[in-house]
PDB file of C-alpha atoms and ligand atoms in Angstrom:
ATOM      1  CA  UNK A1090     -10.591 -12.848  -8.295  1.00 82.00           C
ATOM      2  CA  UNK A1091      -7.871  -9.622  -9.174  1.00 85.00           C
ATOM      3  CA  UNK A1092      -4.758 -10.526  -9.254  1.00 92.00           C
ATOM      4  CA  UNK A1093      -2.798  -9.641  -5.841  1.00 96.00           C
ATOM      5  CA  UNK A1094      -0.780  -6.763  -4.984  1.00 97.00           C
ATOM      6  CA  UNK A1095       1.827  -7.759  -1.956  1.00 98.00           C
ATOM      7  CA  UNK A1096       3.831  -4.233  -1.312  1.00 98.00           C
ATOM      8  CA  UNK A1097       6.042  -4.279   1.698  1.00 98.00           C
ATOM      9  CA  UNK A1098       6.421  -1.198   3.919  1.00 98.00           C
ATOM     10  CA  UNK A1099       9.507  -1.229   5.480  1.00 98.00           C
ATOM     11  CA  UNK A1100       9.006   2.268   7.512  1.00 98.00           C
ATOM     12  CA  UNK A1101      12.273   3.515   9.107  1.00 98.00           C
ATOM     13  CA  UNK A1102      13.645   0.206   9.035  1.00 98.00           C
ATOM     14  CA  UNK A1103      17.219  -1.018   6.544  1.00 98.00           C
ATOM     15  CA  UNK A1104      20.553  -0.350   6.047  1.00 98.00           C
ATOM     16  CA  UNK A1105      22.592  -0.559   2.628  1.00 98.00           C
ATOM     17  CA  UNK A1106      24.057  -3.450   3.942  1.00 98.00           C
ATOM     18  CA  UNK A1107      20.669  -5.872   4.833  1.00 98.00           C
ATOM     19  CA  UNK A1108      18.727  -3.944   1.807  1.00 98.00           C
ATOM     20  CA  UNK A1109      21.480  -5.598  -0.972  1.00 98.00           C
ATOM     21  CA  UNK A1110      20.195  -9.172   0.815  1.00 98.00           C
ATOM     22  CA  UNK A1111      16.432  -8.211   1.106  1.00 98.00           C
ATOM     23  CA  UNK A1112      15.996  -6.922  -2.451  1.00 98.00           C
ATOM     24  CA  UNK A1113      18.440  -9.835  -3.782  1.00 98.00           C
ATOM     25  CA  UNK A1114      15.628 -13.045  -2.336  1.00 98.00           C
ATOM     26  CA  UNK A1115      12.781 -10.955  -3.640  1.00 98.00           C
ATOM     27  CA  UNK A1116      14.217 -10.182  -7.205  1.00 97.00           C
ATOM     28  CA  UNK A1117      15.191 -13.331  -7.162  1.00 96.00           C
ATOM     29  CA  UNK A1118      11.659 -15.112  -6.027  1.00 95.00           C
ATOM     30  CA  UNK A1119      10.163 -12.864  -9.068  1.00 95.00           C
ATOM     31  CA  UNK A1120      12.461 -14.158 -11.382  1.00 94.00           C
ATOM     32  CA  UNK A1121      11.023 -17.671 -11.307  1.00 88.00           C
ATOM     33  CA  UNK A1122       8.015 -19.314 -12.194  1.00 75.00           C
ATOM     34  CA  UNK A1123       4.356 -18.915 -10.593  1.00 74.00           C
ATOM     35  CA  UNK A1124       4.349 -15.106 -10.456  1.00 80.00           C
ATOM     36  CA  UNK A1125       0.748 -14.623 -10.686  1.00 91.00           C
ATOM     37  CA  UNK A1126       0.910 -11.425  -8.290  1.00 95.00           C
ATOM     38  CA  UNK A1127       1.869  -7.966  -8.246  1.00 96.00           C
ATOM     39  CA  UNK A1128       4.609  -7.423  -6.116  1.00 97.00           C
ATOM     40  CA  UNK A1129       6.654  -3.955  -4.926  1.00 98.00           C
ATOM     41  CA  UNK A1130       8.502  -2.719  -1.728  1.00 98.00           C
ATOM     42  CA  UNK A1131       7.896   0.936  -0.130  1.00 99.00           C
ATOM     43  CA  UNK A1132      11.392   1.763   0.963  1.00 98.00           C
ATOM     44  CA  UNK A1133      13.171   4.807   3.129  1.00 98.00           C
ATOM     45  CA  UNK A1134      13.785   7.813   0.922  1.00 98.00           C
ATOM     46  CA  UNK A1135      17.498   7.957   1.349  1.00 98.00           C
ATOM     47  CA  UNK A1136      17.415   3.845  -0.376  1.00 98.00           C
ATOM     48  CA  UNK A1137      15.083   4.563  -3.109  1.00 98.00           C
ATOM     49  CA  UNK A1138      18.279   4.994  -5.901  1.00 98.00           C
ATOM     50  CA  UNK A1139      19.898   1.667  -4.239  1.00 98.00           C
ATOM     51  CA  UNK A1140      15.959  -0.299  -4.896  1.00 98.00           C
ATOM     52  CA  UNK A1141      15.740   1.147  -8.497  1.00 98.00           C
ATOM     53  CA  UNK A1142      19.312  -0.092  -8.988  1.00 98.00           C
ATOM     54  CA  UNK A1143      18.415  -3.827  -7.598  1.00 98.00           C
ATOM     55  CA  UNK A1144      15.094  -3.947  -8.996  1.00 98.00           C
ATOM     56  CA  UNK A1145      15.305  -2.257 -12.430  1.00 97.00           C
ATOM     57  CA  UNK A1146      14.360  -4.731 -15.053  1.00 96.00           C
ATOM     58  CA  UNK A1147      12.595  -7.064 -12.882  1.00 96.00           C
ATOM     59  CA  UNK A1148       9.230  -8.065 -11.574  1.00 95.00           C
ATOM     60  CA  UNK A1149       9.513  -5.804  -8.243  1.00 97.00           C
ATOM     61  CA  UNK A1150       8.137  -2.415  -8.225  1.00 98.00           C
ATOM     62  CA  UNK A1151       9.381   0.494  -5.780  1.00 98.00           C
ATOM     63  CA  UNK A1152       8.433   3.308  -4.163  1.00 98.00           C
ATOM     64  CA  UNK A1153       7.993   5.487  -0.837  1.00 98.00           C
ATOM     65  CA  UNK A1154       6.500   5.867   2.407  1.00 98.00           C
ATOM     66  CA  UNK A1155       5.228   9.386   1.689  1.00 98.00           C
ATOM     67  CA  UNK A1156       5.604  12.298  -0.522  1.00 98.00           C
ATOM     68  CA  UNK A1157       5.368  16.154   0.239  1.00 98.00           C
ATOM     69  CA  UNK A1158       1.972  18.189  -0.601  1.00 98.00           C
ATOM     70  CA  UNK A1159       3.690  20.689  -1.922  1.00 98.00           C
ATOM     71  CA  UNK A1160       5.645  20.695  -5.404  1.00 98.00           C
ATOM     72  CA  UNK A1161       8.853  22.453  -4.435  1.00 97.00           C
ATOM     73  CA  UNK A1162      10.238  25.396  -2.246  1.00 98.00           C
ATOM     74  CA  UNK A1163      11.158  25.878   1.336  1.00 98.00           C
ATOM     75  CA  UNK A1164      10.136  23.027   2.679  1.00 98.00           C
ATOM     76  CA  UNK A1165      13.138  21.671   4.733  1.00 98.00           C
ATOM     77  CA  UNK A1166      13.992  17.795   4.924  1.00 97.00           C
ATOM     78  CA  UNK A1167      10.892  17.355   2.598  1.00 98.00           C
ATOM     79  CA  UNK A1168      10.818  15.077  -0.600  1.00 98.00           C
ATOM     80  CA  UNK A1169       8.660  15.993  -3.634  1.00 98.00           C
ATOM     81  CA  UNK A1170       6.563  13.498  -5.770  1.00 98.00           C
ATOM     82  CA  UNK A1171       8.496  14.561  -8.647  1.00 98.00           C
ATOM     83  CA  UNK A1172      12.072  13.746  -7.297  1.00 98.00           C
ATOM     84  CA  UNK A1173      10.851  10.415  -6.437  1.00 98.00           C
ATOM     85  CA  UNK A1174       9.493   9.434  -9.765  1.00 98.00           C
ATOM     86  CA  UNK A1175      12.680  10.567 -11.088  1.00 98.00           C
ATOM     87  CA  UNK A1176      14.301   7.180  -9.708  1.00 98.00           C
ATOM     88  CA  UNK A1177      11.429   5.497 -11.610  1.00 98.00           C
ATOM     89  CA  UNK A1178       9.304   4.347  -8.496  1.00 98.00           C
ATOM     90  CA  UNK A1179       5.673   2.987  -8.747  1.00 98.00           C
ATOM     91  CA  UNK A1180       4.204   3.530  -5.318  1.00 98.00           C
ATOM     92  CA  UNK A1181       4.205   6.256  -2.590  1.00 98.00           C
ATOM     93  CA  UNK A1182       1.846   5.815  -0.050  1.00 99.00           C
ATOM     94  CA  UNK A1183       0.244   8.242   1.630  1.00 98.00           C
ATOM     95  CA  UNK A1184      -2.446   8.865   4.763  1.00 98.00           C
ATOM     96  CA  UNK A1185      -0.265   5.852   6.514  1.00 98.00           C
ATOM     97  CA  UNK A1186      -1.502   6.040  10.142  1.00 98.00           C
ATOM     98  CA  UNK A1187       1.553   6.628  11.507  1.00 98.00           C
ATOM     99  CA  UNK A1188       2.429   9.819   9.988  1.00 98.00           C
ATOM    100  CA  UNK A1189      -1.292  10.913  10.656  1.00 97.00           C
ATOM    101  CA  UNK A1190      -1.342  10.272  14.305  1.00 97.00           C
ATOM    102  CA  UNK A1191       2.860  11.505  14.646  1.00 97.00           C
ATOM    103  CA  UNK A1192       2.984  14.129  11.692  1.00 97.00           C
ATOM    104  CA  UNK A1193      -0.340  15.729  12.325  1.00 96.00           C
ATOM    105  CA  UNK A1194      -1.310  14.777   8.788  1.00 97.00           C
ATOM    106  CA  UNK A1195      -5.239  15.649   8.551  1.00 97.00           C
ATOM    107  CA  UNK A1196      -7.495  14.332   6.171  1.00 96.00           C
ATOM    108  CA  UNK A1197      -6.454  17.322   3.331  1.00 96.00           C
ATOM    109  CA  UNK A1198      -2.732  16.784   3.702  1.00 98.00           C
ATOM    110  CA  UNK A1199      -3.453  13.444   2.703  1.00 98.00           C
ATOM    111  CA  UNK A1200      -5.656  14.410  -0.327  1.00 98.00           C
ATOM    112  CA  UNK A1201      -3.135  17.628  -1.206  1.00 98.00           C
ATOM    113  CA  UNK A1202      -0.292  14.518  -0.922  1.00 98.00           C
ATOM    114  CA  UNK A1203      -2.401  11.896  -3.159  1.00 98.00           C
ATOM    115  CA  UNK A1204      -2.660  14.419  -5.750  1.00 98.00           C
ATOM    116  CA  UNK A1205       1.108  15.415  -5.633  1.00 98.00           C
ATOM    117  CA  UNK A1206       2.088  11.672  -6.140  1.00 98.00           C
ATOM    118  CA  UNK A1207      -0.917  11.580  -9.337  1.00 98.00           C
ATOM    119  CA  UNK A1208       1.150  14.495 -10.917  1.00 98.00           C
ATOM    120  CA  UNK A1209       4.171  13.073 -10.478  1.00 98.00           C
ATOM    121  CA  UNK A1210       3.009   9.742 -12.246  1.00 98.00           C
ATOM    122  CA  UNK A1211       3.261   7.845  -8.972  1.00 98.00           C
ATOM    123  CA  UNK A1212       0.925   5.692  -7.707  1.00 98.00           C
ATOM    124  CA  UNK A1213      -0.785   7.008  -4.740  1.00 98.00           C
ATOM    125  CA  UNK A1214      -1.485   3.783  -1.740  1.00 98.00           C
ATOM    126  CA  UNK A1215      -4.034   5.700  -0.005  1.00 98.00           C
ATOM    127  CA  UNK A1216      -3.962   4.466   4.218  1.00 98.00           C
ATOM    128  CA  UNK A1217      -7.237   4.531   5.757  1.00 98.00           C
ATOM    129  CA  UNK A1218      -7.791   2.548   9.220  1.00 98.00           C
ATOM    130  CA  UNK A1219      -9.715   3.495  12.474  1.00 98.00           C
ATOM    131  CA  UNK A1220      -8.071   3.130  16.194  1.00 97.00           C
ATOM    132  CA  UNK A1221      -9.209   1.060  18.603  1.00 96.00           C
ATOM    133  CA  UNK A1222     -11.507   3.817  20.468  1.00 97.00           C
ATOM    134  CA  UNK A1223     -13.129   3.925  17.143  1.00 97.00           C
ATOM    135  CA  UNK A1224     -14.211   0.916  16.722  1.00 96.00           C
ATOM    136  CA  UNK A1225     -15.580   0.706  19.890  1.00 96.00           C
ATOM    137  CA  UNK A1226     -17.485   3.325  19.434  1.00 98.00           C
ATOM    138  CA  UNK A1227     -18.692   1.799  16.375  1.00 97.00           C
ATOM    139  CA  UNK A1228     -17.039   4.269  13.839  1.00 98.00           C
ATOM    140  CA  UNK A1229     -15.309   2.147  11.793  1.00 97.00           C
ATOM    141  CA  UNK A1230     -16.964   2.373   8.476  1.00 96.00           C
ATOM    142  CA  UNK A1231     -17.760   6.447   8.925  1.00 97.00           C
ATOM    143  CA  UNK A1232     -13.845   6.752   9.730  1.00 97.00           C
ATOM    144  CA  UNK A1233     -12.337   5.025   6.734  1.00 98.00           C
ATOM    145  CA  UNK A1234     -15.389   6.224   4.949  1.00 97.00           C
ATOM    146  CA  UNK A1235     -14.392  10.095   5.383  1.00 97.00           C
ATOM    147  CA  UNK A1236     -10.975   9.420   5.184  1.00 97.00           C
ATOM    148  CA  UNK A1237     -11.481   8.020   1.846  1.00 98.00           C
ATOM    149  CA  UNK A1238     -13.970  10.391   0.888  1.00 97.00           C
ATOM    150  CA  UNK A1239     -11.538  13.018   1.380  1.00 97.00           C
ATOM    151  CA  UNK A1240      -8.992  12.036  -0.870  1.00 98.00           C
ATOM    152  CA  UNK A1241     -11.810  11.783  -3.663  1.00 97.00           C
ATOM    153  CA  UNK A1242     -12.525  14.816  -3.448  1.00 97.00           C
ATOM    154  CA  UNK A1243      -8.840  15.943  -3.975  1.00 97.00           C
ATOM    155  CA  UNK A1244      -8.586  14.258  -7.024  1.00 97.00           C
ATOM    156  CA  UNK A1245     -10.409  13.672 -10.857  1.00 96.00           C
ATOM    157  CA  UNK A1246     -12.326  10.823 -11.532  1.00 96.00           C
ATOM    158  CA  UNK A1247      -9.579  10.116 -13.848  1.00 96.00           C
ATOM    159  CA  UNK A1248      -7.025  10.475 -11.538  1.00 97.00           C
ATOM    160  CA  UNK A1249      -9.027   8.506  -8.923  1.00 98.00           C
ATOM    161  CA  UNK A1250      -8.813   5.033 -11.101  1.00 97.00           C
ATOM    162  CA  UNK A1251      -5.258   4.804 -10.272  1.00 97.00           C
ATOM    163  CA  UNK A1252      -5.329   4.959  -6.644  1.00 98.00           C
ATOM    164  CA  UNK A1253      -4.835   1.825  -4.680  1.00 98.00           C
ATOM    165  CA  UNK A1254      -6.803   1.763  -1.297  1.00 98.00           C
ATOM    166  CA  UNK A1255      -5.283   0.007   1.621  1.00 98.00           C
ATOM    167  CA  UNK A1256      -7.239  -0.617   5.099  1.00 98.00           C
ATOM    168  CA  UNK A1257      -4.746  -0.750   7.751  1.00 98.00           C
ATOM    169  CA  UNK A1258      -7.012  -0.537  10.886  1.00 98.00           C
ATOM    170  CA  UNK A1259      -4.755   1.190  13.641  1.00 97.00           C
ATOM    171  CA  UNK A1260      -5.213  -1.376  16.410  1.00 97.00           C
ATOM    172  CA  UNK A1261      -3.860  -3.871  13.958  1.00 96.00           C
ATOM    173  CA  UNK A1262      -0.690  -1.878  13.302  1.00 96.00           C
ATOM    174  CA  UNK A1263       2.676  -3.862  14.814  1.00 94.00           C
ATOM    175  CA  UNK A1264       0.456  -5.732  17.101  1.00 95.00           C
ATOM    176  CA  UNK A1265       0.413  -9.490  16.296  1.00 93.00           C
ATOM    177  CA  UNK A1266      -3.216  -8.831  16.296  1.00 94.00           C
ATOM    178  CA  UNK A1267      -4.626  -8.579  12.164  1.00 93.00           C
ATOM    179  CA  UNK A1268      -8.461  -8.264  12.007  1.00 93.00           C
ATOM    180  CA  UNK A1269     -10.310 -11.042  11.128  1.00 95.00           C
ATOM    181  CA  UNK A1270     -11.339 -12.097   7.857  1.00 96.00           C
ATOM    182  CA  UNK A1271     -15.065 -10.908   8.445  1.00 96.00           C
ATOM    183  CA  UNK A1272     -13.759  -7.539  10.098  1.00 96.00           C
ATOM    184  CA  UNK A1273     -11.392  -6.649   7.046  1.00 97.00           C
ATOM    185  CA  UNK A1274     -14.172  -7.876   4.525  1.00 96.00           C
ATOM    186  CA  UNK A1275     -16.986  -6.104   6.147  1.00 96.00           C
ATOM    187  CA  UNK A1276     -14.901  -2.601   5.814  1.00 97.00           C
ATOM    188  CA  UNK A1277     -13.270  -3.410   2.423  1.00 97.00           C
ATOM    189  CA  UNK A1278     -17.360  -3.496   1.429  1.00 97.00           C
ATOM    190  CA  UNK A1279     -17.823   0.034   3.174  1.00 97.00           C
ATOM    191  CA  UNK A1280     -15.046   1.339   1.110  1.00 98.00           C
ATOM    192  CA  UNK A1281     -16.276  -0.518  -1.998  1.00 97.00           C
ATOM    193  CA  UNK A1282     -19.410   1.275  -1.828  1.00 96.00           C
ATOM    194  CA  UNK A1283     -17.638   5.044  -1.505  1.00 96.00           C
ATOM    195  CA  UNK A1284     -15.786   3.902  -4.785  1.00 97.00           C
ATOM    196  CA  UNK A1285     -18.699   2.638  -6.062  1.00 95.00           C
ATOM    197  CA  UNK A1286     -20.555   5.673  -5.275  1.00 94.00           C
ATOM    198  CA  UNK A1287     -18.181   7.754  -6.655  1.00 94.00           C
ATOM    199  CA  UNK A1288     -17.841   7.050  -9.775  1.00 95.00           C
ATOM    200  CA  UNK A1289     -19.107   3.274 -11.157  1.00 93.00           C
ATOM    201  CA  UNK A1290     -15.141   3.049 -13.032  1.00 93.00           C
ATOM    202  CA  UNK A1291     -13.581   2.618  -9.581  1.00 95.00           C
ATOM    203  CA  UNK A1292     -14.865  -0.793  -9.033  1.00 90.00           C
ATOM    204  CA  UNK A1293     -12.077  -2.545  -9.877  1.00 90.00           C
ATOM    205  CA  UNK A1294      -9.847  -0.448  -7.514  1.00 96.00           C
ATOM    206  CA  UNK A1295      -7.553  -2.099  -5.511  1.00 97.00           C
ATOM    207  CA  UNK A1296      -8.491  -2.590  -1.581  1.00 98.00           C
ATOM    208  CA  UNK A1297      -5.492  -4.051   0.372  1.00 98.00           C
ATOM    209  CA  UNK A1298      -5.335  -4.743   4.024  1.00 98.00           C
ATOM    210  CA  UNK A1299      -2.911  -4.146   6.017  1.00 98.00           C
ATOM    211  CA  UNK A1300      -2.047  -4.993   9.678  1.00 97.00           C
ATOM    212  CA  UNK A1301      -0.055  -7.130  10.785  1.00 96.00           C
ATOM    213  CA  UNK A1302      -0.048  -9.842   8.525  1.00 98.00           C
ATOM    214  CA  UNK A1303       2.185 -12.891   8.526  1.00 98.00           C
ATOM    215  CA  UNK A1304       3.111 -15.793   6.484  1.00 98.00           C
ATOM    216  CA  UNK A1305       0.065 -17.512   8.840  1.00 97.00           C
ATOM    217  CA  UNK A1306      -2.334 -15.763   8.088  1.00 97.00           C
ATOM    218  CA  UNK A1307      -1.765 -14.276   4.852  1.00 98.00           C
ATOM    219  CA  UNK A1308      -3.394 -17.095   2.783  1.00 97.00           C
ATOM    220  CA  UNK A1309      -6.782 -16.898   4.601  1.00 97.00           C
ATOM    221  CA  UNK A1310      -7.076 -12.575   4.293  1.00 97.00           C
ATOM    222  CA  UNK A1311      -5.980 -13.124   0.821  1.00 97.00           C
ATOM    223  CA  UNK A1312      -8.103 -15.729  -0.290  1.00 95.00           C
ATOM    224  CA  UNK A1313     -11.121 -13.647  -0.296  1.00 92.00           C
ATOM    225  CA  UNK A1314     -12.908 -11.468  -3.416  1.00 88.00           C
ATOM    226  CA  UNK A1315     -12.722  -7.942  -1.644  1.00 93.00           C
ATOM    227  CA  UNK A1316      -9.374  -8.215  -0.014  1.00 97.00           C
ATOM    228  CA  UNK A1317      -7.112  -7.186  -3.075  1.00 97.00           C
ATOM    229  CA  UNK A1318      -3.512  -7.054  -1.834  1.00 98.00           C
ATOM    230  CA  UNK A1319      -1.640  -6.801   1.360  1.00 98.00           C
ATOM    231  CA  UNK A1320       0.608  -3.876   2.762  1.00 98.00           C
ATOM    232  CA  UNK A1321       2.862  -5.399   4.780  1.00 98.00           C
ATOM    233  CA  UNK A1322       5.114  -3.913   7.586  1.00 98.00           C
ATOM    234  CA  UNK A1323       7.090  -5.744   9.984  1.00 98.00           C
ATOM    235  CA  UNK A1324       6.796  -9.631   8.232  1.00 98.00           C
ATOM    236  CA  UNK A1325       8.107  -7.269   4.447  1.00 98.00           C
ATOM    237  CA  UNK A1326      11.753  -7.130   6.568  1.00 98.00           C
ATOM    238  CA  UNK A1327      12.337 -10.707   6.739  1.00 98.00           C
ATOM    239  CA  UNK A1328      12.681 -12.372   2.844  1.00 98.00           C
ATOM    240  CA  UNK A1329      11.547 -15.798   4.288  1.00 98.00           C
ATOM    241  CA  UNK A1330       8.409 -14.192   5.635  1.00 98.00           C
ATOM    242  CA  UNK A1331       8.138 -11.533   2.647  1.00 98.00           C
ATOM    243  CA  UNK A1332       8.521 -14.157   0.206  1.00 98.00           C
ATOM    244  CA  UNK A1333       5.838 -16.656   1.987  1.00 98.00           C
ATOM    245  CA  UNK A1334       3.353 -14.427   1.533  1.00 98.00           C
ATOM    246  CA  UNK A1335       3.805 -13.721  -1.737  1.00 97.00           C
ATOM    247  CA  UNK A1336       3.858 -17.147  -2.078  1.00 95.00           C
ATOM    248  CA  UNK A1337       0.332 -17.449  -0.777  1.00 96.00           C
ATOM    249  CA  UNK A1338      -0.921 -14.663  -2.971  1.00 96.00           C
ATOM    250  CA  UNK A1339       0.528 -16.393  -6.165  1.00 94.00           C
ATOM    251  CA  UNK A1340      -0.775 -19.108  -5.230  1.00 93.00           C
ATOM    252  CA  UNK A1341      -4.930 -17.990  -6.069  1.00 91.00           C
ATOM    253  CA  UNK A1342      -6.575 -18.165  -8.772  1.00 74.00           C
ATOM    254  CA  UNK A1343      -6.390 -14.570 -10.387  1.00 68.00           C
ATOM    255  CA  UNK A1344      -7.264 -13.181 -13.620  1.00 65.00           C
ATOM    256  CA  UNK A1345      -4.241 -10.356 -14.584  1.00 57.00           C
ATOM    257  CA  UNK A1346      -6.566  -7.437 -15.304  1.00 52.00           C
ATOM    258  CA  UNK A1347      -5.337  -4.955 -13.026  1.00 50.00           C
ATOM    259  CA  UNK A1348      -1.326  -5.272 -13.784  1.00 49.00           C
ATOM    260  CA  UNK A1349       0.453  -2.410 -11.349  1.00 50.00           C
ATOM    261  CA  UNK A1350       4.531  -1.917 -11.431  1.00 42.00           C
TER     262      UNK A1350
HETATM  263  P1  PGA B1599       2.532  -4.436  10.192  1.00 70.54           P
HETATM  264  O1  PGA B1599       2.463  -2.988   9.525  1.00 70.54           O
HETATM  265  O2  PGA B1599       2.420  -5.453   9.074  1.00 70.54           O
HETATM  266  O3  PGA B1599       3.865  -4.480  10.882  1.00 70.54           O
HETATM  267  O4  PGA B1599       1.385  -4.548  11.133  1.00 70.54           O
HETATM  268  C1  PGA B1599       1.601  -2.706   8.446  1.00 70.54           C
HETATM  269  C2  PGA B1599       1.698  -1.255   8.070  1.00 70.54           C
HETATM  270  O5  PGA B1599       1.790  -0.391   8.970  1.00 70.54           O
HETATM  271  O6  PGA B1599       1.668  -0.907   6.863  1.00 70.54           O
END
């Protein structure tokens, strides 16, 4: 089994004042012993320098919600790739659901904005997740399958072994309701397989689910081979609940090939 990644999305969601407390317990539960997981936070733009400052020289990575496709120019209110790996983050994810379905974000946005963040030196978290019409229609696996597809094709083979891959289906989103274990294992496989197909070197890529999981049901999604990681929303605002699941993903056996952050 890989090694966990637990990232926490925190959307628009923090102040200065409850950040310094969040980023405290989770430096802090990285500092001691049992940290057999991968473990980073996705913050606001505006608190990236304040998680660099908190987390610099620990075992927490950081990064960002979302990065412009473009590299720089007239592009008001928007954040480049490049400024944000100047504050040293890891992670920017892109293709979340939320800015596809509110931001208008198609499919090449996301690839143009997975790219950006592979310049940069930033690890792109790549969202892919079907709504609820969707899968009753049946088009799960073709709907993360093209959305994956497309950010391939956006970016080298190279380039592609250093994505991470998260399945957040849309239904799942801030519902209380995660997909079951054989639901987010029967997709992760889907998505496998486009890696897979790819290029063979993308087999070890990260999958994570994401959707609302909780300290309840974090140890059963994360005990299982294809289920790599969790990207975690509301339950990554709490520290008690943040730090229980990363308590349930240190807790599995893993090997420590695939060391992120
Ligand atoms: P949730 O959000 O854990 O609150 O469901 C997950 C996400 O949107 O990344």
């Amino acid at each position: 089994m890989q090694r966990k990644l637990i990232l926490g999305n925190w959307k628009m969601h923090g102040s200065t004042e409850s950040n310094a407390a969040l980023l405290a317990a989770i430096r802090e539960r990285m500092s001691r012993e049992n940290t057999n997981v991968d473990v980073g936070v996705c913050v606001p733009a505006i608190f990236v320098e304040q998680a660099r400052s908190a987390l610099q020289g620990s075992a927490v990575a950081w990064g960002v919600q979302d990065v412009s496709a473009h590299v720089q120019g007239a592009f008001t209110g928007e954040i480049s790739a490049a400024m944000v790996a100047g504050f040293q983050a890891t992670f920017a994810i892109v293709g979340h659901s939320e800015r596809r379905a509110n931001h208008g974000e198609t499919a090449l946005v996301v690839g143009e904005k997975a790219r950006q963040a592979l310049v940069a030196g930033l690890v792109p978290v790549v969202c892919v997740g079907e709504t609820l019409a969707e899968r009753e229609a049946g088009a799960t696996d073709a709907v993360v399958r093209a959305q994956l597809a497309a950010v391939l094709e956006a970016i080298s083979v190279d380039d592609a072994k250093k994505i991470v891959v998260a399945y957040e289906p849309v239904w799942a989103i801030g519902t209380g309701r995660s997909a079951s274990v054989d639901e987010a294992q029967a997709t992760h496989a889907g998505l496998r397989s486009v890696l897979r197909e790819y290029d063979a070197g993308l087999d070890k890529l990260r999958i994570l689910y994401g959707g609302s999981i909780k300290p309840d049901n974090a140890s059963a999604l994360l005990d299982c081979d294809g289920i790599d990681g969790g990207l975690i929303g509301g339950a990554s605002l709490k520290s008690a609940d943040f730090i229980s699941i990363i308590e349930a993903a240190a807790s599995l056996h893993a090997d420590d090939s695939l060391h992120v952050g």
